Amino acid sequence: MDWTKGRGRQILIAGAVGTFALLLGLEVVKEEEELTVAELLTEAVSIALLVGCSACVALLSSRLREQEAGNLDLRDKVARIRESNAQWRADLADHFQELGAAIQRQFAAWGCTQAEQDVGLLLLKGFSHKEIARIRGASEATIRQQATSVYHKAELSGRAALSAYFLEELLLPPAPQSPARGDGLARPESAEASGRIMPG
């Protein structure tokens, strides 16, 4: 039962009030002498504290159970996502290997050294110069120089152009669009039209 909202909270409050009234009534009945107002208030406060603490314990226990259930659901979702990702990678493993080999061949065709090829691959994977320097045990200045050499040999402007060179053909072609009224300039349909060499 959800004690934190709705009917569960109402039942908890009603139970706490009923318990308080019952305990206070029993305390009054069992006393042989008539209680003064001060004594009655003292007993009422003591009983209220006892009932309040019990209600808080019940509320916290319920919330902990709900949190545990939520954590289990979250762990199940994460496990399903990981399983789905693993299956996706397994299904495309051969294609990834082919793509990796094609990228290596293109780097070689550009005349990149092995070190430059390694840096180029890490750039394509999204690592920063600082991260690549740490991975390769080199200085950041060396990595920047090697990256610049890759861009120069490939005749590309930078990291974004390097990524686009290899990934552009993986994207679905955009839906054909009519040029805007008054726009007589034709947009390039491919990298060749924009003057950039595509892998052959």
Tab-separated table of N, CA and C in Angstrom, residues 42-188:
chain	number	residue	atom	x	y	z
A	42	THR	N	0.316	16.189	30.074
A	42	THR	CA	1.591	15.473	30.018
A	42	THR	C	1.411	14.088	29.411
A	43	GLU	N	0.381	13.392	29.841
A	43	GLU	CA	0.090	12.070	29.292
A	43	GLU	C	-0.250	12.159	27.801
A	44	ALA	N	-1.007	13.195	27.437
A	44	ALA	CA	-1.410	13.356	26.035
A	44	ALA	C	-0.176	13.590	25.154
A	45	VAL	N	0.745	14.423	25.656
A	45	VAL	CA	1.949	14.696	24.876
A	45	VAL	C	2.794	13.435	24.737
A	46	SER	N	2.951	12.676	25.816
A	46	SER	CA	3.744	11.442	25.775
A	46	SER	C	3.161	10.444	24.779
A	47	ILE	N	1.831	10.291	24.868
A	47	ILE	CA	1.176	9.351	23.955
A	47	ILE	C	1.279	9.846	22.510
A	48	ALA	N	1.121	11.166	22.312
A	48	ALA	CA	1.218	11.725	20.965
A	48	ALA	C	2.608	11.484	20.382
A	49	LEU	N	3.639	11.658	21.205
A	49	LEU	CA	5.005	11.399	20.733
A	49	LEU	C	5.186	9.933	20.362
A	50	LEU	N	4.655	9.049	21.199
A	50	LEU	CA	4.775	7.617	20.930
A	50	LEU	C	4.067	7.244	19.635
A	51	VAL	N	2.830	7.724	19.481
A	51	VAL	CA	2.066	7.408	18.271
A	51	VAL	C	2.707	8.056	17.048
A	52	GLY	N	3.186	9.301	17.208
A	52	GLY	CA	3.823	9.989	16.084
A	52	GLY	C	5.072	9.271	15.612
A	53	CYS	N	5.884	8.820	16.571
A	53	CYS	CA	7.094	8.081	16.197
A	53	CYS	C	6.750	6.786	15.477
A	54	SER	N	5.738	6.090	15.962
A	54	SER	CA	5.324	4.848	15.312
A	54	SER	C	4.828	5.104	13.899
A	55	ALA	N	4.053	6.193	13.727
A	55	ALA	CA	3.551	6.535	12.398
A	55	ALA	C	4.700	6.885	11.454
A	56	CYS	N	5.691	7.627	11.983
A	56	CYS	CA	6.844	7.993	11.154
A	56	CYS	C	7.631	6.760	10.730
A	57	VAL	N	7.780	5.809	11.653
A	57	VAL	CA	8.488	4.575	11.318
A	57	VAL	C	7.747	3.824	10.212
A	58	ALA	N	6.414	3.755	10.343
A	58	ALA	CA	5.625	3.075	9.313
A	58	ALA	C	5.746	3.784	7.970
A	59	LEU	N	5.721	5.129	8.004
A	59	LEU	CA	5.830	5.900	6.771
A	59	LEU	C	7.192	5.709	6.113
A	60	LEU	N	8.254	5.770	6.925
A	60	LEU	CA	9.598	5.594	6.381
A	60	LEU	C	9.792	4.187	5.824
A	61	SER	N	9.250	3.196	6.522
A	61	SER	CA	9.372	1.817	6.040
A	61	SER	C	8.687	1.651	4.688
A	62	SER	N	7.505	2.272	4.568
A	62	SER	CA	6.789	2.179	3.307
A	62	SER	C	7.557	2.860	2.183
A	63	ARG	N	8.127	4.030	2.493
A	63	ARG	CA	8.888	4.750	1.471
A	63	ARG	C	10.129	3.965	1.070
A	64	LEU	N	10.772	3.327	2.030
A	64	LEU	CA	11.948	2.514	1.709
A	64	LEU	C	11.580	1.354	0.791
A	65	ARG	N	10.426	0.721	1.083
A	65	ARG	CA	9.977	-0.377	0.221
A	65	ARG	C	9.698	0.125	-1.196
A	66	GLU	N	9.068	1.294	-1.294
A	66	GLU	CA	8.780	1.860	-2.614
A	66	GLU	C	10.077	2.194	-3.354
A	67	GLN	N	11.050	2.746	-2.600
A	67	GLN	CA	12.323	3.092	-3.226
A	67	GLN	C	13.049	1.841	-3.701
A	68	GLU	N	13.011	0.791	-2.902
A	68	GLU	CA	13.643	-0.465	-3.304
A	68	GLU	C	12.979	-1.024	-4.564
A	69	ALA	N	11.642	-0.949	-4.602
A	69	ALA	CA	10.931	-1.426	-5.789
A	69	ALA	C	11.311	-0.591	-7.008
A	70	GLY	N	11.420	0.754	-6.812
A	70	GLY	CA	11.832	1.618	-7.918
A	70	GLY	C	13.241	1.308	-8.388
A	71	ASN	N	14.142	1.027	-7.431
A	71	ASN	CA	15.516	0.687	-7.789
A	71	ASN	C	15.576	-0.619	-8.583
A	72	LEU	N	14.739	-1.583	-8.188
A	72	LEU	CA	14.691	-2.847	-8.923
A	72	LEU	C	14.210	-2.618	-10.358
A	73	ASP	N	13.190	-1.775	-10.514
A	73	ASP	CA	12.694	-1.463	-11.859
A	73	ASP	C	13.779	-0.786	-12.687
A	74	LEU	N	14.509	0.144	-12.049
A	74	LEU	CA	15.564	0.855	-12.769
A	74	LEU	C	16.678	-0.094	-13.182
A	75	ARG	N	17.050	-1.005	-12.270
A	75	ARG	CA	18.095	-1.977	-12.604
A	75	ARG	C	17.651	-2.887	-13.741
A	76	ASP	N	16.366	-3.258	-13.738
A	76	ASP	CA	15.850	-4.089	-14.820
A	76	ASP	C	15.916	-3.341	-16.154
A	77	LYS	N	15.561	-2.051	-16.144
A	77	LYS	CA	15.607	-1.259	-17.373
A	77	LYS	C	17.037	-1.140	-17.884
A	78	VAL	N	17.975	-0.875	-16.959
A	78	VAL	CA	19.379	-0.757	-17.361
A	78	VAL	C	19.877	-2.075	-17.946
A	79	ALA	N	19.486	-3.182	-17.304
A	79	ALA	CA	19.910	-4.495	-17.802
A	79	ALA	C	19.352	-4.756	-19.195
A	80	ARG	N	18.085	-4.366	-19.411
A	80	ARG	CA	17.484	-4.568	-20.737
A	80	ARG	C	18.172	-3.707	-21.789
A	81	ILE	N	18.517	-2.461	-21.419
A	81	ILE	CA	19.210	-1.578	-22.361
A	81	ILE	C	20.574	-2.143	-22.709
A	82	ARG	N	21.300	-2.624	-21.700
A	82	ARG	CA	22.619	-3.204	-21.954
A	82	ARG	C	22.514	-4.440	-22.835
A	83	GLU	N	21.503	-5.255	-22.569
A	83	GLU	CA	21.313	-6.452	-23.389
A	83	GLU	C	20.995	-6.071	-24.833
A	84	SER	N	20.151	-5.033	-24.991
A	84	SER	CA	19.809	-4.575	-26.337
A	84	SER	C	21.035	-4.027	-27.054
A	85	ASN	N	21.864	-3.248	-26.332
A	85	ASN	CA	23.073	-2.704	-26.940
A	85	ASN	C	24.041	-3.811	-27.337
A	86	ALA	N	24.173	-4.810	-26.460
A	86	ALA	CA	25.073	-5.921	-26.760
A	86	ALA	C	24.595	-6.681	-27.990
A	87	GLN	N	23.279	-6.876	-28.084
A	87	GLN	CA	22.728	-7.575	-29.242
A	87	GLN	C	22.945	-6.770	-30.514
A	88	TRP	N	22.743	-5.432	-30.404
A	88	TRP	CA	22.937	-4.568	-31.568
A	88	TRP	C	24.387	-4.628	-32.042
A	89	ARG	N	25.321	-4.570	-31.094
A	89	ARG	CA	26.743	-4.634	-31.466
A	89	ARG	C	27.092	-5.997	-32.058
A	90	ALA	N	26.505	-7.055	-31.505
A	90	ALA	CA	26.784	-8.390	-32.037
A	90	ALA	C	26.258	-8.523	-33.460
A	91	ASP	N	25.063	-7.978	-33.709
A	91	ASP	CA	24.478	-8.066	-35.044
A	91	ASP	C	25.305	-7.306	-36.083
A	92	LEU	N	25.934	-6.199	-35.642
A	92	LEU	CA	26.668	-5.362	-36.581
A	92	LEU	C	28.179	-5.520	-36.478
A	93	ALA	N	28.645	-6.539	-35.752
A	93	ALA	CA	30.083	-6.700	-35.531
A	93	ALA	C	30.852	-6.789	-36.841
A	94	ASP	N	30.346	-7.583	-37.784
A	94	ASP	CA	31.038	-7.729	-39.072
A	94	ASP	C	31.105	-6.400	-39.825
A	95	HIS	N	30.012	-5.645	-39.774
A	95	HIS	CA	29.981	-4.355	-40.466
A	95	HIS	C	30.956	-3.372	-39.829
A	96	PHE	N	31.034	-3.410	-38.482
A	96	PHE	CA	31.978	-2.533	-37.800
A	96	PHE	C	33.417	-2.857	-38.210
A	97	GLN	N	33.716	-4.148	-38.324
A	97	GLN	CA	35.064	-4.542	-38.725
A	97	GLN	C	35.363	-4.067	-40.141
A	98	GLU	N	34.384	-4.204	-41.029
A	98	GLU	CA	34.568	-3.742	-42.406
A	98	GLU	C	34.768	-2.233	-42.459
A	99	LEU	N	33.968	-1.504	-41.671
A	99	LEU	CA	34.107	-0.052	-41.636
A	99	LEU	C	35.468	0.347	-41.086
A	100	GLY	N	35.908	-0.327	-40.023
A	100	GLY	CA	37.220	-0.030	-39.449
A	100	GLY	C	38.340	-0.278	-40.442
A	101	ALA	N	38.235	-1.372	-41.176
A	101	ALA	CA	39.263	-1.686	-42.173
A	101	ALA	C	39.260	-0.650	-43.296
A	102	ALA	N	38.063	-0.211	-43.697
A	102	ALA	CA	37.967	0.794	-44.763
A	102	ALA	C	38.568	2.118	-44.309
A	103	ILE	N	38.329	2.475	-43.067
A	103	ILE	CA	38.895	3.721	-42.534
A	103	ILE	C	40.414	3.632	-42.499
A	104	GLN	N	40.933	2.484	-42.062
A	104	GLN	CA	42.389	2.300	-42.028
A	104	GLN	C	42.976	2.408	-43.431
A	105	ARG	N	42.307	1.830	-44.404
A	105	ARG	CA	42.799	1.900	-45.784
A	105	ARG	C	42.818	3.338	-46.286
A	106	GLN	N	41.800	4.098	-45.912
A	106	GLN	CA	41.754	5.483	-46.375
A	106	GLN	C	42.866	6.313	-45.737
A	107	PHE	N	43.114	6.083	-44.442
A	107	PHE	CA	44.223	6.778	-43.784
A	107	PHE	C	45.538	6.447	-44.491
A	108	ALA	N	45.717	5.180	-44.820
A	108	ALA	CA	46.943	4.761	-45.517
A	108	ALA	C	47.030	5.415	-46.891
A	109	ALA	N	45.880	5.515	-47.585
A	109	ALA	CA	45.864	6.146	-48.899
A	109	ALA	C	46.236	7.616	-48.813
A	110	TRP	N	45.928	8.249	-47.717
A	110	TRP	CA	46.301	9.646	-47.517
A	110	TRP	C	47.792	9.798	-47.185
A	111	GLY	N	48.450	8.675	-46.903
A	111	GLY	CA	49.865	8.731	-46.547
A	111	GLY	C	50.113	9.007	-45.088
A	112	CYS	N	49.126	8.700	-44.230
A	112	CYS	CA	49.292	8.925	-42.790
A	112	CYS	C	50.199	7.853	-42.199
A	113	THR	N	51.032	8.263	-41.246
A	113	THR	CA	51.852	7.291	-40.526
A	113	THR	C	50.960	6.478	-39.607
A	114	GLN	N	51.517	5.406	-39.030
A	114	GLN	CA	50.722	4.569	-38.125
A	114	GLN	C	50.260	5.377	-36.912
A	115	ALA	N	51.148	6.231	-36.400
A	115	ALA	CA	50.771	7.060	-35.252
A	115	ALA	C	49.634	8.006	-35.623
A	116	GLU	N	49.708	8.590	-36.809
A	116	GLU	CA	48.655	9.499	-37.258
A	116	GLU	C	47.345	8.746	-37.470
A	117	GLN	N	47.430	7.527	-37.975
A	117	GLN	CA	46.219	6.719	-38.136
A	117	GLN	C	45.570	6.440	-36.791
A	118	ASP	N	46.386	6.100	-35.790
A	118	ASP	CA	45.848	5.828	-34.457
A	118	ASP	C	45.174	7.074	-33.883
A	119	VAL	N	45.824	8.213	-34.043
A	119	VAL	CA	45.244	9.464	-33.551
A	119	VAL	C	43.948	9.767	-34.299
A	120	GLY	N	43.960	9.551	-35.621
A	120	GLY	CA	42.758	9.798	-36.414
A	120	GLY	C	41.579	8.946	-35.966
A	121	LEU	N	41.841	7.683	-35.684
A	121	LEU	CA	40.765	6.801	-35.215
A	121	LEU	C	40.213	7.266	-33.871
A	122	LEU	N	41.115	7.683	-32.985
A	122	LEU	CA	40.663	8.165	-31.673
A	122	LEU	C	39.876	9.466	-31.814
A	123	LEU	N	40.258	10.299	-32.759
A	123	LEU	CA	39.484	11.512	-33.020
A	123	LEU	C	38.084	11.159	-33.502
A	124	LEU	N	37.993	10.161	-34.374
A	124	LEU	CA	36.682	9.737	-34.873
A	124	LEU	C	35.813	9.161	-33.754
A	125	LYS	N	36.455	8.571	-32.749
A	125	LYS	CA	35.700	8.016	-31.622
A	125	LYS	C	35.249	9.088	-30.640
A	126	GLY	N	35.709	10.335	-30.863
A	126	GLY	CA	35.218	11.440	-30.042
A	126	GLY	C	36.121	11.839	-28.899
A	127	PHE	N	37.338	11.276	-28.816
A	127	PHE	CA	38.245	11.645	-27.732
A	127	PHE	C	38.836	13.031	-27.997
A	128	SER	N	39.078	13.766	-26.922
A	128	SER	CA	39.729	15.063	-27.035
A	128	SER	C	41.234	14.872	-27.178
A	129	HIS	N	41.933	15.947	-27.564
A	129	HIS	CA	43.394	15.872	-27.682
A	129	HIS	C	44.029	15.469	-26.346
A	130	LYS	N	43.497	16.025	-25.261
A	130	LYS	CA	44.039	15.719	-23.939
A	130	LYS	C	43.847	14.236	-23.605
A	131	GLU	N	42.670	13.714	-23.912
A	131	GLU	CA	42.393	12.292	-23.641
A	131	GLU	C	43.267	11.391	-24.503
A	132	ILE	N	43.449	11.760	-25.771
A	132	ILE	CA	44.289	10.954	-26.666
A	132	ILE	C	45.735	10.967	-26.187
A	133	ALA	N	46.188	12.121	-25.705
A	133	ALA	CA	47.553	12.219	-25.191
A	133	ALA	C	47.742	11.281	-24.003
A	134	ARG	N	46.725	11.207	-23.143
A	134	ARG	CA	46.819	10.309	-21.979
A	134	ARG	C	46.788	8.852	-22.421
A	135	ILE	N	45.945	8.531	-23.387
A	135	ILE	CA	45.848	7.149	-23.864
A	135	ILE	C	47.155	6.696	-24.509
A	136	ARG	N	47.762	7.576	-25.300
A	136	ARG	CA	48.954	7.211	-26.058
A	136	ARG	C	50.252	7.504	-25.309
A	137	GLY	N	50.140	8.131	-24.155
A	137	GLY	CA	51.345	8.440	-23.389
A	137	GLY	C	52.219	9.462	-24.084
A	138	ALA	N	51.585	10.417	-24.741
A	138	ALA	CA	52.319	11.457	-25.459
A	138	ALA	C	51.878	12.813	-24.942
A	139	SER	N	52.573	13.849	-25.375
A	139	SER	CA	52.196	15.198	-24.968
A	139	SER	C	51.005	15.662	-25.807
A	140	GLU	N	50.251	16.589	-25.246
A	140	GLU	CA	49.089	17.107	-25.972
A	140	GLU	C	49.534	17.853	-27.233
A	141	ALA	N	50.704	18.508	-27.163
A	141	ALA	CA	51.215	19.226	-28.339
A	141	ALA	C	51.513	18.256	-29.484
A	142	THR	N	52.063	17.091	-29.129
A	142	THR	CA	52.345	16.079	-30.157
A	142	THR	C	51.054	15.597	-30.810
A	143	ILE	N	50.041	15.360	-29.999
A	143	ILE	CA	48.755	14.891	-30.534
A	143	ILE	C	48.147	15.947	-31.446
A	144	ARG	N	48.218	17.211	-31.040
A	144	ARG	CA	47.684	18.277	-31.883
A	144	ARG	C	48.419	18.328	-33.224
A	145	GLN	N	49.729	18.159	-33.169
A	145	GLN	CA	50.524	18.185	-34.405
A	145	GLN	C	50.151	17.021	-35.318
A	146	GLN	N	49.969	15.829	-34.733
A	146	GLN	CA	49.596	14.662	-35.530
A	146	GLN	C	48.195	14.825	-36.101
A	147	ALA	N	47.282	15.386	-35.321
A	147	ALA	CA	45.919	15.614	-35.818
A	147	ALA	C	45.935	16.607	-36.974
A	148	THR	N	46.714	17.670	-36.822
A	148	THR	CA	46.825	18.662	-37.888
A	148	THR	C	47.409	18.030	-39.145
A	149	SER	N	48.364	17.128	-38.967
A	149	SER	CA	48.959	16.444	-40.115
A	149	SER	C	47.924	15.579	-40.832
A	150	VAL	N	47.060	14.902	-40.053
A	150	VAL	CA	45.997	14.089	-40.659
A	150	VAL	C	45.072	14.978	-41.488
A	151	TYR	N	44.649	16.110	-40.908
A	151	TYR	CA	43.740	17.009	-41.627
A	151	TYR	C	44.408	17.529	-42.905
A	152	HIS	N	45.696	17.857	-42.808
A	152	HIS	CA	46.411	18.404	-43.968
A	152	HIS	C	46.518	17.364	-45.081
A	153	LYS	N	46.898	16.139	-44.722
A	153	LYS	CA	47.055	15.087	-45.732
A	153	LYS	C	45.717	14.719	-46.362
A	154	ALA	N	44.647	14.804	-45.571
A	154	ALA	CA	43.308	14.471	-46.092
A	154	ALA	C	42.656	15.662	-46.777
A	155	GLU	N	43.312	16.837	-46.689
A	155	GLU	CA	42.751	18.064	-47.242
A	155	GLU	C	41.375	18.359	-46.649
A	156	LEU	N	41.313	18.227	-45.340
A	156	LEU	CA	40.082	18.506	-44.604
A	156	LEU	C	40.343	19.638	-43.620
A	157	SER	N	39.263	20.303	-43.227
A	157	SER	CA	39.419	21.504	-42.395
A	157	SER	C	39.593	21.207	-40.911
A	158	GLY	N	39.197	20.026	-40.457
A	158	GLY	CA	39.312	19.738	-39.036
A	158	GLY	C	38.569	18.489	-38.637
A	159	ARG	N	38.346	18.345	-37.323
A	159	ARG	CA	37.718	17.138	-36.784
A	159	ARG	C	36.327	16.913	-37.367
A	160	ALA	N	35.510	17.968	-37.419
A	160	ALA	CA	34.141	17.808	-37.925
A	160	ALA	C	34.152	17.310	-39.371
A	161	ALA	N	35.038	17.872	-40.186
A	161	ALA	CA	35.116	17.446	-41.588
A	161	ALA	C	35.621	16.011	-41.686
A	162	LEU	N	36.553	15.629	-40.796
A	162	LEU	CA	37.058	14.252	-40.793
A	162	LEU	C	35.932	13.273	-40.469
A	163	SER	N	35.142	13.602	-39.449
A	163	SER	CA	34.015	12.736	-39.086
A	163	SER	C	32.998	12.670	-40.212
A	164	ALA	N	32.696	13.824	-40.795
A	164	ALA	CA	31.708	13.855	-41.879
A	164	ALA	C	32.190	13.048	-43.079
A	165	TYR	N	33.494	13.056	-43.325
A	165	TYR	CA	34.045	12.337	-44.474
A	165	TYR	C	33.668	10.859	-44.418
A	166	PHE	N	33.783	10.276	-43.217
A	166	PHE	CA	33.516	8.841	-43.086
A	166	PHE	C	32.062	8.536	-42.753
A	167	LEU	N	31.375	9.443	-42.094
A	167	LEU	CA	30.037	9.132	-41.593
A	167	LEU	C	28.921	9.648	-42.489
A	168	GLU	N	29.230	10.579	-43.377
A	168	GLU	CA	28.185	11.187	-44.183
A	168	GLU	C	27.409	10.154	-44.984
A	169	GLU	N	28.102	9.175	-45.544
A	169	GLU	CA	27.434	8.182	-46.373
A	169	GLU	C	26.625	7.180	-45.551
A	170	LEU	N	26.827	7.182	-44.214
A	170	LEU	CA	26.038	6.278	-43.379
A	170	LEU	C	24.653	6.839	-43.098
A	171	LEU	N	24.493	8.145	-43.288
A	171	LEU	CA	23.219	8.782	-42.993
A	171	LEU	C	22.264	8.600	-44.151
A	172	LEU	N	20.980	8.529	-43.818
A	172	LEU	CA	19.968	8.430	-44.864
A	172	LEU	C	19.944	9.728	-45.648
A	173	PRO	N	19.756	9.660	-46.959
A	173	PRO	CA	19.727	10.901	-47.741
A	173	PRO	C	18.520	11.737	-47.345
A	174	PRO	N	18.678	13.071	-47.321
A	174	PRO	CA	17.542	13.924	-46.962
A	174	PRO	C	16.480	13.882	-48.045
A	175	ALA	N	15.261	14.139	-47.628
A	175	ALA	CA	14.161	14.182	-48.591
A	175	ALA	C	14.392	15.341	-49.543
A	176	PRO	N	14.117	15.138	-50.851
A	176	PRO	CA	14.337	16.227	-51.817
A	176	PRO	C	13.467	17.422	-51.481
A	177	GLN	N	14.078	18.610	-51.562
A	177	GLN	CA	13.356	19.833	-51.257
A	177	GLN	C	13.447	20.769	-52.447
A	178	SER	N	12.353	21.458	-52.678
A	178	SER	CA	12.354	22.453	-53.743
A	178	SER	C	13.080	23.687	-53.255
A	179	PRO	N	13.887	24.335	-54.127
A	179	PRO	CA	14.552	25.564	-53.684
A	179	PRO	C	13.529	26.618	-53.334
A	180	ALA	N	13.872	27.422	-52.326
A	180	ALA	CA	12.963	28.482	-51.898
A	180	ALA	C	12.749	29.464	-53.039
A	181	ARG	N	11.592	30.089	-53.052
A	181	ARG	CA	11.261	31.039	-54.113
A	181	ARG	C	12.300	32.158	-54.140
A	182	GLY	N	12.838	32.413	-55.294
A	182	GLY	CA	13.830	33.457	-55.424
A	182	GLY	C	15.244	32.959	-55.194
A	183	ASP	N	15.387	31.684	-54.780
A	183	ASP	CA	16.704	31.121	-54.536
A	183	ASP	C	17.111	30.309	-55.749
A	184	GLY	N	17.935	30.878	-56.625
A	184	GLY	CA	18.320	30.197	-57.848
A	184	GLY	C	19.558	29.356	-57.685
A	185	LEU	N	20.135	29.315	-56.438
A	185	LEU	CA	21.361	28.561	-56.218
A	185	LEU	C	21.022	27.116	-55.921
A	186	ALA	N	21.640	26.212	-56.651
A	186	ALA	CA	21.418	24.783	-56.403
A	186	ALA	C	22.329	24.351	-55.267
A	187	ARG	N	21.793	23.585	-54.295
A	187	ARG	CA	22.594	23.074	-53.192
A	187	ARG	C	23.312	21.819	-53.639
A	188	PRO	N	24.589	21.624	-53.219
A	188	PRO	CA	25.314	20.418	-53.629
A	188	PRO	C	24.646	19.170	-53.110
